[in-house]
């Protein structure tokens, strides 16, 4: 196992003491050579992906209930697939509550006429809708999209890590670590939005890393090693204006934004990183004042292909809403808002505030006052309505929940340490002899689906992130920056919203970058093949032991991830901290 040596050395041929240093052209060729043997790499990656998919699709319909926020997203998705937009649904069908009626197979007569106020974009719900269209309105149908996307996320991470390290084995290790993370496993088996957000963010970052290689290789082809750019020269400009991987990255980030708005933070962070990478490439080929020149030569085209494309894709993801904008204008009023969207002072402790549902009294809307336009004017009116709708949703996210609390909410400052998991489905009264319960007489068995990261993996990742930050700064190795920037940009923004109920599973967007940090540190521990065998053996033992511990930890927690029946004493043994209960 070897890690790719692609340090950003400044010299073009040698150091002051005569030690040979690879030129920028040589580093590009070396990096391309290290990424050969594509067939074996792809076959192994697909095999691990299929393993992850098998784990996630097995008994996917259990628990047979709406687990946590599935009660919103599964219904919204069905309405979008069958009506084109999210409609309100009734509380009951006959004597049955709406959730039970759907589980009993009823999908007719449960929808109201008017549109529903949804507070997240639509991409994730459209993906859930595909599964419901294919397999029906039942737990398997509304969860299968998450299982597919979660498995594809493993594939993308393998390929990203392989590109960063030059090692197929390290790529496979990263993929397996993700596959055996408890949080990723459970979210891949629930119809929640966060697994889709994490997937599109990972795809976007992977495209940007590919673009870094593409941009450097393109510069190397356009420049003559014997005649590097001189003083005052910019290097190639026209030949690198079109950057296809950046365009794909913009599409991916647009889809991430179309799932949850929090994708805006990593988009901004990695947009800056793209500029720095591009400037570094020009500097390595001899361009002076590369940050300023790169801002013009590479930054402006990159902004168009990454940020502007992401924005256009994001707007396009609201096509279903725009087509039915008249429904929203009539019932929800896109021009003014009242009721629960108004900023209100907190009263009391907030413990009595209901955060799961909004009553009819909370949703008092005035009607639109503008006359309907036609032609292009109707398009412009619909876009303005969408902008007003976004303002209303923003008010909801920033004000309405501030005084609320939830038994499973957790402070984002402790997310990376698994501070407070979320029980999305729980049964605490399975009697001995029922459902295979083996508890002693006088005790009971529990069944639970717990949203928690595999502790050994997450705690090890925290150490790896610290090491990655030190190595990024100390060795100027850009690869560690991917892990550090990815984790911080998907985690730190949540500290701004810690006064409202937020949950540990939002950190799923951080997880792939934490795993990348682990893989990169493993590569450093093992080192290149030229190191003494004893040194490499120690690195292999340390890295291998950590990998095995993660797998064993996942296996130990599996019963509380998959709704298995276990005695209460066994359940308590897995609650390592009181705050987990």
JSON list of C-alpha atoms in Angstrom, two decimals, residues 430 436-440 443-447 559-560 564-574:
[
{"chain": "A", "resi": 430, "resn": "UNK", "atom": "CA", "xyz": [-41.85, -6.53, 24.42]},
{"chain": "A", "resi": 436, "resn": "UNK", "atom": "CA", "xyz": [-38.40, -13.87, 20.16]},
{"chain": "A", "resi": 437, "resn": "UNK", "atom": "CA", "xyz": [-37.78, -11.99, 23.42]},
{"chain": "A", "resi": 438, "resn": "UNK", "atom": "CA", "xyz": [-35.33, -13.93, 25.62]},
{"chain": "A", "resi": 439, "resn": "UNK", "atom": "CA", "xyz": [-35.44, -11.61, 28.63]},
{"chain": "A", "resi": 440, "resn": "UNK", "atom": "CA", "xyz": [-35.70, -13.15, 32.09]},
{"chain": "A", "resi": 443, "resn": "UNK", "atom": "CA", "xyz": [-37.98, -8.05, 32.63]},
{"chain": "A", "resi": 444, "resn": "UNK", "atom": "CA", "xyz": [-38.77, -6.97, 29.09]},
{"chain": "A", "resi": 445, "resn": "UNK", "atom": "CA", "xyz": [-37.11, -6.65, 25.68]},
{"chain": "A", "resi": 446, "resn": "UNK", "atom": "CA", "xyz": [-36.53, -3.49, 23.69]},
{"chain": "A", "resi": 447, "resn": "UNK", "atom": "CA", "xyz": [-36.60, -2.77, 19.97]},
{"chain": "A", "resi": 559, "resn": "UNK", "atom": "CA", "xyz": [-29.28, -4.76, 17.15]},
{"chain": "A", "resi": 560, "resn": "UNK", "atom": "CA", "xyz": [-30.15, -1.16, 18.12]},
{"chain": "A", "resi": 564, "resn": "UNK", "atom": "CA", "xyz": [-33.95, -6.25, 16.57]},
{"chain": "A", "resi": 565, "resn": "UNK", "atom": "CA", "xyz": [-35.50, -7.59, 19.76]},
{"chain": "A", "resi": 566, "resn": "UNK", "atom": "CA", "xyz": [-32.94, -7.64, 22.60]},
{"chain": "A", "resi": 567, "resn": "UNK", "atom": "CA", "xyz": [-33.27, -7.93, 26.40]},
{"chain": "A", "resi": 568, "resn": "UNK", "atom": "CA", "xyz": [-33.35, -4.65, 28.27]},
{"chain": "A", "resi": 569, "resn": "UNK", "atom": "CA", "xyz": [-30.04, -5.51, 29.96]},
{"chain": "A", "resi": 570, "resn": "UNK", "atom": "CA", "xyz": [-28.36, -5.94, 26.56]},
{"chain": "A", "resi": 571, "resn": "UNK", "atom": "CA", "xyz": [-29.80, -2.63, 25.43]},
{"chain": "A", "resi": 572, "resn": "UNK", "atom": "CA", "xyz": [-28.48, -0.87, 28.52]},
{"chain": "A", "resi": 573, "resn": "UNK", "atom": "CA", "xyz": [-25.01, -2.36, 27.88]},
{"chain": "A", "resi": 574, "resn": "UNK", "atom": "CA", "xyz": [-24.98, -0.46, 24.59]}
]
